[in-house]
Amino acid sequence: MKVLFAVWELDPFFKFGGLGDVARSLPGALLASGVDIRIVMPFYKVLKLGTAKKKKAAEFTVRYGDKDELVEIYLTAHPVTHVPVYLLRNRKYLFIAKSEDTFAFLDKAIVEMVKKNVVGFVPDIVHCNDHHTGLIPVLIKEEKLKIGTILTIHNLSYQGEAEVEILDKIGLARSKSKVLEWEIKSRRLNFLMEGIIHADVVTTVSPTYAREIMTEEFGAGLEDVLRGKEGRVFGILNGIDLDYSTDMNNRILEIRRKDARVKSVEDKHKIEKDLEKEKRLHKLFLQKKLHLTVDPDIPLFSFIGRFDPGQKGIDILHKMLRRIDLEKYEFVVLGSGNHDWEERFQWLCTFFPKNVSCNFVFDDVLAHQMYAASDFMLLPSLFEPCGLVQMLAMFCGTLPIAHKTGGLKDSIKDDRNGFLFESYSSESLERTVKKAVDIWHHDKLRYRKMVEDAVASDFSWNKSAKEYIGLYQKLVAGEL
Ligand code: GLC
């Protein structure tokens, strides 16, 4: 089975969000399960190849607008998973991801590369990810290539829009499809919608989100289009890369995170004690580093995420923080993205410097220290397609407190390895925070049992990879 995985970001070469993590891990798990998978992405000017060697594999031209554009293909291998990666280089469109032209051009170039068999790899399936690669399915259909297409939606709220003139640039006749006709009337082309309509199969990153997006509440305007696709929309939960995460922790943390997988009953007790000892040391380290009150008996909460008030729940988090007695808690916030909200959180740090620490940056080292040191991780997201933070937190023995939605609902078992709250409000968040703290203070046995369950949760990519392979096989066999 040959699969080409098309994506706009890939950790560690170029990482923007959670999709970059998925692009790092999922193809690796698929390769390990015997899929001949290769990744294709733009060769941005800022790409960080590190020690990865690259060699020029081919060059070809792509017709875009009324010009032939030269595209060079470089081949490298992913430094962790060794999956081959094709980097497409074109100074005009692919150096900087700055406009809709970047992605229209990328999609056209990928389809041309496959059609002309430029690198000697003809995939059975092109696996597209998010709106950036949303035009690939329609282009493949237009060229009548015998290649299946899957589109994975990582976040429905980013859809990618452009003037319809972009269709002329990529050489798609405006009269070809009903959707395109419809879009021409609205004069806007929606990349994600094109992907959903034309892909053979649509997947998203958790079973609950796959159901949620069929509704007006979560469908971001595309619920009808998605419902029209029923029976071909699947939800497969993402995983975390356990080896990679252990390795990252070991490189970043002062105190090593030991292998906490229980091998025998005798091990169990020792591991529990080790985990508690480690957590305490990490906590003291972080409290000192961030100038908070150094005290193991104050419950420490963290929030790690983009400052996106439309998704990440920072509005209800802020409202709760304004209301509660902050001196009884410690909150560490890491993330950036919205200046107004950053200012509102900054106010809290200014008045409670010993209890609230705000870090409006992208800082991998601090993130890992927070996973290791916190007693609880807050995920108040209004919606969450999957979410990786809660899985990494559990892996580090930190209990998540999350809104019961999307991938959070699918990965957290309420009262067993974390806490879920039903209604999206600062009151429900506060009630759950107080309940968690109560258990932490007064029912150590129960808290320990929950941490143990959290650490033992299986979020390995192998499970997800198996499900993707099942879909690939059905698609190739013409059963989808
Ligand atoms: C997006 C989603 C997040 C998901 C990630 C990877 O960033 O918001 O929930 O975990 O993609 O699929």
Coordinates of C-alpha atoms and ligand atoms in Angstrom, one line a residue:
M1 CA 0.0 0.0 0.0
K2 CA 1.5 3.3 -1.1
V3 CA 0.3 6.5 0.6
L4 CA 1.3 10.1 0.1
F5 CA 0.7 12.2 3.2
A6 CA 0.2 15.9 2.2
V7 CA 0.5 18.5 4.9
W8 CA 1.6 22.1 5.4
E9 CA 3.4 21.6 8.7
L10 CA 5.7 18.9 10.1
D11 CA 7.5 18.9 13.4
P12 CA 10.5 19.6 13.8
F13 CA 11.0 21.1 10.3
F14 CA 8.2 23.6 10.6
K15 CA 5.6 23.5 13.4
F16 CA 2.6 25.7 13.9
G17 CA 0.2 23.7 16.0
G18 CA -1.1 20.2 16.8
L19 CA -1.2 19.1 13.1
G20 CA 2.6 19.4 13.1
D21 CA 2.7 16.8 15.9
V22 CA 0.3 14.5 14.1
A23 CA 2.4 14.8 10.9
R24 CA 5.4 13.7 12.9
S25 CA 3.9 10.7 14.6
L26 CA 1.1 9.2 12.5
P27 CA 3.1 8.5 9.3
G28 CA 5.8 7.0 11.5
A29 CA 3.3 4.6 13.1
L30 CA 1.9 3.7 9.6
L31 CA 5.4 3.0 8.3
A32 CA 6.1 0.8 11.2
S33 CA 2.9 -1.1 10.4
G34 CA 4.1 -1.8 6.8
V35 CA 2.5 1.1 4.9
D36 CA 4.8 2.6 2.2
I37 CA 4.2 6.1 3.3
R38 CA 5.9 9.4 2.2
I39 CA 5.2 12.9 3.2
V40 CA 5.0 15.9 0.9
M41 CA 5.2 19.5 2.1
P42 CA 6.4 23.0 1.0
F43 CA 10.1 23.8 1.3
Y44 CA 9.7 27.1 3.2
K45 CA 12.5 29.5 3.5
V46 CA 12.4 29.1 7.3
L47 CA 12.4 25.3 7.3
K48 CA 14.6 23.9 10.0
L49 CA 16.2 20.8 8.6
G50 CA 18.8 20.5 11.4
T51 CA 21.1 17.6 10.7
A52 CA 18.7 15.9 8.2
K53 CA 20.4 15.5 4.9
K54 CA 18.6 16.5 1.7
K55 CA 19.2 15.7 -1.9
K56 CA 17.6 17.0 -5.0
A57 CA 15.3 14.3 -6.4
A58 CA 13.7 16.0 -9.4
E59 CA 12.3 19.2 -10.9
F60 CA 9.3 19.8 -13.0
T61 CA 7.0 22.7 -14.1
V62 CA 3.6 23.5 -12.9
R63 CA 1.2 25.7 -14.9
Y64 CA -0.2 28.3 -12.5
G65 CA -2.0 31.4 -13.8
D66 CA -0.6 31.9 -17.3
K67 CA 2.9 30.9 -16.4
D68 CA 5.0 27.7 -16.1
E69 CA 6.5 27.7 -12.7
L70 CA 9.6 25.6 -11.9
V71 CA 9.3 23.3 -8.8
E72 CA 12.3 21.5 -7.4
I73 CA 11.8 18.4 -5.3
Y74 CA 14.2 17.7 -2.5
L75 CA 14.1 14.4 -0.6
T76 CA 15.0 14.0 3.0
A77 CA 14.0 11.7 5.9
H78 CA 12.2 12.5 9.1
P79 CA 14.8 12.6 11.8
V80 CA 12.7 10.6 14.3
T81 CA 10.5 8.3 12.2
H82 CA 12.7 8.1 9.0
V83 CA 9.6 8.5 6.8
P84 CA 10.8 9.9 3.5
V85 CA 9.8 13.5 3.0
Y86 CA 9.4 15.4 -0.3
L87 CA 10.0 19.1 0.0
L88 CA 8.6 21.2 -2.8
R89 CA 10.6 24.3 -3.6
N90 CA 9.4 27.3 -5.4
R91 CA 10.5 30.7 -4.4
K92 CA 7.4 32.6 -5.6
Y93 CA 4.7 30.6 -3.9
L94 CA 6.2 28.2 -1.4
F95 CA 8.9 30.1 0.4
I96 CA 6.4 31.8 2.7
A97 CA 2.9 30.5 3.5
K98 CA 1.3 33.9 3.1
S99 CA -1.7 33.7 0.8
E100 CA -4.3 31.4 -0.7
D101 CA -1.9 31.2 -3.7
T102 CA 0.5 29.2 -1.6
F103 CA -1.9 26.4 -1.0
A104 CA -3.7 26.4 -4.3
F105 CA -0.2 26.2 -5.9
L106 CA 0.9 23.5 -3.4
D107 CA -2.1 21.4 -4.2
K108 CA -1.7 21.8 -7.9
A109 CA 2.0 20.9 -7.7
I110 CA 1.3 17.8 -5.6
V111 CA -1.2 16.5 -8.1
E112 CA 1.1 17.3 -11.1
M113 CA 4.0 15.5 -9.3
V114 CA 1.9 12.4 -8.9
K115 CA 0.3 12.6 -12.4
K116 CA 3.7 13.0 -14.1
N117 CA 5.3 10.4 -11.8
V118 CA 8.1 12.8 -11.3
V119 CA 9.7 10.9 -8.3
G120 CA 8.9 7.4 -9.2
F121 CA 6.2 7.0 -6.5
V122 CA 2.6 6.6 -7.5
P123 CA 0.5 6.4 -4.4
D124 CA -2.7 4.4 -4.1
I125 CA -4.0 7.1 -1.8
V126 CA -3.3 10.7 -1.1
H127 CA -4.0 11.5 2.5
C128 CA -4.8 15.3 2.8
N129 CA -4.9 17.3 6.0
D130 CA -7.0 20.4 6.6
H131 CA -7.8 23.2 4.2
H132 CA -4.3 23.7 3.0
T133 CA -4.5 20.5 1.0
G134 CA -8.3 20.7 0.3
L135 CA -8.1 21.2 -3.4
I136 CA -6.2 18.0 -4.0
P137 CA -9.2 15.7 -4.2
V138 CA -11.0 17.8 -6.8
L139 CA -7.8 18.1 -8.9
I140 CA -7.3 14.3 -8.7
K141 CA -10.8 13.7 -9.9
E142 CA -10.5 16.3 -12.7
E143 CA -7.4 14.5 -13.9
K144 CA -9.2 11.2 -13.7
L145 CA -6.3 9.6 -11.8
K146 CA -6.9 6.2 -10.2
I147 CA -5.9 7.4 -6.8
G148 CA -8.1 7.4 -3.7
T149 CA -8.3 10.5 -1.5
I150 CA -8.8 10.9 2.3
L151 CA -9.2 14.3 3.9
T152 CA -8.5 14.5 7.7
I153 CA -10.1 17.5 9.4
H154 CA -8.0 18.6 12.3
N155 CA -10.1 21.7 13.0
L156 CA -13.2 22.7 11.1
S157 CA -13.1 26.3 12.1
Y158 CA -10.2 27.0 9.8
Q159 CA -11.5 26.6 6.2
G160 CA -9.3 28.6 3.9
E161 CA -11.1 30.9 1.5
A162 CA -10.1 32.6 -1.7
E163 CA -11.5 34.6 -4.6
V164 CA -12.9 32.2 -7.2
E165 CA -10.3 33.5 -9.7
I166 CA -8.0 31.0 -8.1
L167 CA -9.8 28.3 -10.1
D168 CA -8.6 29.8 -13.3
K169 CA -5.1 29.9 -11.9
I170 CA -5.1 26.1 -11.2
G171 CA -6.8 25.4 -14.5
L172 CA -10.1 24.1 -13.1
A173 CA -13.1 24.8 -15.3
R174 CA -15.6 26.7 -13.4
S175 CA -18.5 24.7 -14.8
K176 CA -17.2 21.3 -13.7
S177 CA -18.9 20.8 -10.4
K178 CA -22.1 21.8 -8.7
V179 CA -20.3 23.0 -5.6
L180 CA -17.9 25.1 -7.7
E181 CA -20.9 26.6 -9.5
W182 CA -22.5 27.4 -6.2
E183 CA -19.3 29.0 -4.9
I184 CA -18.9 31.0 -8.0
K185 CA -22.2 32.7 -7.1
S186 CA -20.9 33.6 -3.7
R187 CA -17.6 34.6 -5.3
R188 CA -15.6 32.8 -2.6
L189 CA -14.0 29.4 -2.9
N190 CA -13.8 27.4 0.3
F191 CA -10.9 25.0 0.3
L192 CA -12.1 22.8 3.1
M193 CA -15.6 22.5 1.6
E194 CA -14.1 21.4 -1.7
G195 CA -12.0 18.8 0.2
I196 CA -15.1 17.5 2.0
I197 CA -17.2 17.2 -1.1
H198 CA -14.6 15.6 -3.4
A199 CA -12.6 13.4 -1.0
D200 CA -13.6 9.7 -1.1
V201 CA -13.4 9.6 2.7
V202 CA -13.4 12.3 5.3
T203 CA -12.0 11.6 8.8
T204 CA -11.6 13.8 11.8
V205 CA -9.5 13.3 14.9
S206 CA -12.0 11.9 17.4
P207 CA -15.2 9.9 17.2
T208 CA -17.2 12.5 19.2
Y209 CA -16.0 15.4 17.1
A210 CA -17.0 13.4 14.0
R211 CA -20.6 13.3 15.4
E212 CA -20.5 16.9 16.6
I213 CA -19.6 18.4 13.3
M214 CA -22.8 17.1 11.8
T215 CA -24.7 19.6 14.0
E216 CA -25.2 23.3 13.5
E217 CA -23.6 24.0 16.9
F218 CA -20.2 22.6 15.8
G219 CA -20.5 22.4 12.0
A220 CA -19.0 25.9 11.4
G221 CA -21.4 26.3 8.5
L222 CA -20.4 23.0 6.8
E223 CA -22.8 20.7 8.7
D224 CA -25.0 20.2 5.7
V225 CA -22.1 19.4 3.4
L226 CA -20.9 16.9 6.0
R227 CA -24.2 15.3 6.5
G228 CA -24.4 14.8 2.8
K229 CA -21.3 12.7 3.2
E230 CA -22.7 10.5 6.0
G231 CA -21.3 6.9 6.0
R232 CA -18.0 8.3 4.7
V233 CA -17.1 10.4 7.7
F234 CA -15.1 8.7 10.4
G235 CA -13.6 9.7 13.7
I236 CA -10.2 8.3 14.7
L237 CA -8.6 9.5 17.9
N238 CA -5.1 10.8 17.7
G239 CA -2.4 9.4 19.9
I240 CA 0.8 10.5 21.5
D241 CA 4.2 9.2 20.6
L242 CA 5.3 7.5 23.8
D243 CA 8.9 7.0 22.9
Y244 CA 9.3 10.5 21.6
S245 CA 7.6 12.0 24.7
T246 CA 9.7 10.0 27.1
D247 CA 12.8 11.1 25.1
M248 CA 11.7 14.8 25.1
N249 CA 11.0 14.6 28.9
N250 CA 14.4 13.1 29.5
R251 CA 16.1 15.7 27.5
I252 CA 14.2 18.6 29.0
L253 CA 13.6 17.8 32.6
E254 CA 16.1 18.1 35.4
I255 CA 14.5 15.1 37.1
R256 CA 14.2 12.1 34.8
R257 CA 10.8 10.7 34.2
K258 CA 11.1 6.9 34.7
D259 CA 9.3 4.2 32.9
A260 CA 6.0 4.0 34.9
R261 CA 4.6 1.0 33.1
V262 CA 3.9 -1.6 35.7
K263 CA 5.7 -4.9 35.1
S264 CA 4.9 -6.7 38.3
V265 CA 2.8 -6.2 41.4
E266 CA 5.9 -5.4 43.4
D267 CA 6.8 -2.7 41.0
K268 CA 3.5 -1.0 41.5
H269 CA 4.0 0.3 44.9
K270 CA 7.5 1.5 44.1
I271 CA 6.4 3.3 40.9
E272 CA 3.6 5.1 42.8
K273 CA 6.1 6.4 45.3
D274 CA 8.5 7.4 42.6
L275 CA 5.9 9.3 40.7
E276 CA 4.9 11.2 43.8
K277 CA 8.4 12.0 44.6
E278 CA 9.2 13.1 41.1
K279 CA 6.1 15.3 40.9
R280 CA 7.0 17.0 44.1
L281 CA 10.5 17.8 42.9
H282 CA 9.2 19.1 39.6
K283 CA 6.7 21.2 41.3
L284 CA 9.2 22.9 43.6
F285 CA 11.5 23.5 40.7
L286 CA 8.7 25.2 38.7
Q287 CA 7.5 27.3 41.6
K288 CA 11.0 28.6 42.1
K289 CA 11.5 29.2 38.4
L290 CA 8.3 31.2 38.0
H291 CA 8.6 33.0 41.3
L292 CA 5.5 31.5 42.8
T293 CA 5.1 30.6 46.4
V294 CA 7.2 27.6 46.9
D295 CA 4.9 25.2 48.7
P296 CA 4.0 21.6 47.7
D297 CA 0.7 21.9 49.5
I298 CA -0.8 24.5 47.2
P299 CA -2.5 22.9 44.3
L300 CA -0.8 23.8 41.0
F301 CA -2.9 24.1 37.8
S302 CA -1.7 24.7 34.3
F303 CA -3.1 25.8 31.0
I304 CA -1.2 25.2 27.8
G305 CA -2.8 26.3 24.5
R306 CA -3.3 28.9 21.8
F307 CA -5.0 32.1 23.1
D308 CA -8.0 31.5 20.9
P309 CA -11.1 32.7 22.7
G310 CA -13.3 31.0 20.1
Q311 CA -12.0 27.6 20.9
K312 CA -9.7 27.2 23.9
G313 CA -12.1 28.4 26.7
I314 CA -9.9 31.2 28.0
D315 CA -13.0 33.3 28.5
I316 CA -14.5 31.0 31.1
L317 CA -11.1 30.3 32.6
H318 CA -10.5 34.1 33.1
K319 CA -14.0 34.6 34.5
M320 CA -13.3 31.8 37.1
L321 CA -9.9 33.2 38.0
R322 CA -11.5 36.6 38.6
R323 CA -14.0 35.1 41.0
I324 CA -12.1 32.5 43.1
D325 CA -9.8 33.2 46.0
L326 CA -6.5 33.0 44.0
E327 CA -4.3 32.9 47.1
K328 CA -5.4 29.3 47.7
Y329 CA -4.1 28.1 44.3
E330 CA -1.4 28.5 41.7
F331 CA -2.1 28.9 38.0
V332 CA 0.5 28.7 35.3
V333 CA -0.6 29.8 31.8
L334 CA 1.4 29.2 28.7
G335 CA 0.2 30.3 25.2
S336 CA -0.2 33.3 23.0
G337 CA -2.3 34.5 20.1
N338 CA -4.7 37.2 21.2
H339 CA -3.4 40.5 22.6
D340 CA -6.7 41.6 24.4
W341 CA -6.9 38.3 26.3
E342 CA -3.2 38.4 27.1
E343 CA -3.7 41.8 28.7
R344 CA -6.6 40.5 30.8
F345 CA -4.6 37.6 32.1
Q346 CA -1.6 39.9 32.7
W347 CA -3.7 41.9 35.1
L348 CA -4.1 38.7 37.3
C349 CA -0.3 38.2 37.4
T350 CA 0.2 41.8 38.3
F351 CA -2.0 41.6 41.3
F352 CA -1.2 38.0 42.3
P353 CA 2.4 37.5 41.3
K354 CA 2.9 34.6 43.8
N355 CA -0.1 32.7 42.5
V356 CA -0.5 33.4 38.8
S357 CA 2.2 33.1 36.2
C358 CA 1.5 34.1 32.6
N359 CA 3.8 33.2 29.8
F360 CA 2.7 34.5 26.4
V361 CA 5.2 32.6 24.3
F362 CA 5.8 29.3 22.6
D363 CA 8.2 27.5 24.9
D364 CA 8.6 23.7 24.6
V365 CA 10.9 23.5 27.6
L366 CA 8.5 25.3 29.9
A367 CA 5.6 23.2 28.5
H368 CA 7.3 20.0 29.5
Q369 CA 8.2 21.3 32.9
M370 CA 4.5 22.2 33.4
Y371 CA 3.3 18.8 32.4
A372 CA 5.7 17.2 34.9
A373 CA 5.1 19.7 37.8
S374 CA 1.4 20.4 37.8
D375 CA -1.2 18.6 39.9
F376 CA -3.9 19.4 37.3
M377 CA -4.1 20.5 33.7
L378 CA -7.0 22.7 32.6
L379 CA -8.7 22.2 29.2
P380 CA -11.9 24.3 29.2
S381 CA -12.1 24.3 25.4
L382 CA -15.5 25.2 23.9
F383 CA -14.8 22.5 21.3
E384 CA -11.7 20.3 20.8
P385 CA -11.3 18.1 17.7
C386 CA -8.8 15.9 19.6
G387 CA -6.4 17.8 21.8
L388 CA -2.9 16.5 22.7
V389 CA -2.3 18.4 25.9
Q390 CA -4.6 16.2 28.0
M391 CA -2.9 13.0 26.8
L392 CA 0.6 14.4 27.5
A393 CA -0.6 15.5 30.9
M394 CA -1.9 12.1 31.8
F395 CA 1.3 10.5 30.5
C396 CA 3.1 12.7 33.1
G397 CA 0.7 11.8 35.9
T398 CA -1.2 15.2 35.8
L399 CA -5.0 14.9 36.0
P400 CA -6.9 16.8 33.3
I401 CA -9.9 18.9 34.1
A402 CA -11.8 19.4 30.8
H403 CA -15.0 20.4 29.1
K404 CA -16.9 17.2 27.9
T405 CA -16.5 17.7 24.2
G406 CA -14.7 16.2 21.1
G407 CA -11.5 14.4 21.8
L408 CA -11.5 15.4 25.4
K409 CA -14.6 13.3 26.0
D410 CA -13.1 10.4 24.1
S411 CA -9.7 10.4 26.0
I412 CA -10.7 11.3 29.5
K413 CA -12.8 9.0 31.8
D414 CA -14.6 11.3 34.3
D415 CA -13.6 10.6 37.9
R416 CA -11.2 7.8 36.8
N417 CA -8.3 9.4 35.0
G418 CA -9.4 13.0 35.1
F419 CA -12.5 15.2 35.4
L420 CA -15.0 16.3 32.8
F421 CA -17.6 19.1 33.1
E422 CA -20.8 19.2 31.0
S423 CA -21.9 22.7 30.5
Y424 CA -19.6 25.3 29.1
S425 CA -19.5 27.9 31.9
S426 CA -17.1 29.3 34.4
E427 CA -19.4 28.0 37.2
S428 CA -19.2 24.4 36.0
L429 CA -15.4 24.8 35.6
E430 CA -15.1 26.2 39.1
R431 CA -17.2 23.4 40.6
T432 CA -15.0 20.8 39.0
V433 CA -11.8 22.5 40.0
K434 CA -13.0 22.6 43.6
K435 CA -14.1 19.0 43.5
A436 CA -10.7 18.0 42.2
V437 CA -8.9 20.0 44.9
D438 CA -11.0 18.5 47.6
I439 CA -10.0 15.0 46.5
W440 CA -6.4 16.1 46.2
H441 CA -6.4 17.5 49.8
H442 CA -8.6 15.0 51.6
D443 CA -8.7 11.7 49.7
K444 CA -5.1 11.0 48.8
L445 CA -5.9 7.3 48.1
R446 CA -8.5 8.2 45.5
Y447 CA -6.2 10.8 43.9
R448 CA -3.3 8.3 43.7
K449 CA -5.5 5.7 42.1
M450 CA -6.6 8.3 39.5
V451 CA -3.0 9.3 38.7
E452 CA -2.1 5.7 38.3
D453 CA -5.0 5.2 35.9
A454 CA -4.0 8.3 34.0
V455 CA -0.4 7.1 33.6
A456 CA -1.6 3.7 32.5
S457 CA -4.0 5.0 29.8
D458 CA -3.0 3.7 26.3
F459 CA -2.7 6.6 23.9
S460 CA -0.2 4.9 21.6
W461 CA -0.4 5.7 17.9
N462 CA -0.6 2.0 17.0
K463 CA -4.3 1.9 17.7
S464 CA -5.1 4.8 15.5
A465 CA -2.7 3.6 12.8
K466 CA -4.6 0.3 12.6
E467 CA -7.9 2.2 12.1
Y468 CA -6.4 4.3 9.3
I469 CA -5.0 1.2 7.6
G470 CA -8.5 -0.4 7.8
L471 CA -9.9 2.6 5.9
Y472 CA -7.0 2.7 3.4
Q473 CA -7.7 -1.0 2.6
K474 CA -11.4 -0.5 2.2
L475 CA -10.8 2.5 0.0
V476 CA -8.3 0.7 -2.2
A477 CA -10.7 -2.3 -2.4
G478 CA -13.4 0.0 -3.7
E479 CA -15.6 -0.6 -0.6
L480 CA -15.9 3.1 0.2
Ligands
GLC1 C1 -5.9 20.9 15.8 C2 -7.1 20.7 16.9 C3 -6.7 19.8 18.0 C4 -6.0 18.5 17.4 C5 -4.9 18.9 16.5 C6 -4.3 17.6 15.8 O1 -5.0 21.7 16.4 O2 -7.5 22.0 17.4 O3 -7.8 19.5 18.8 O4 -5.5 17.7 18.5 O5 -5.4 19.7 15.4 O6 -5.2 16.8 15.1

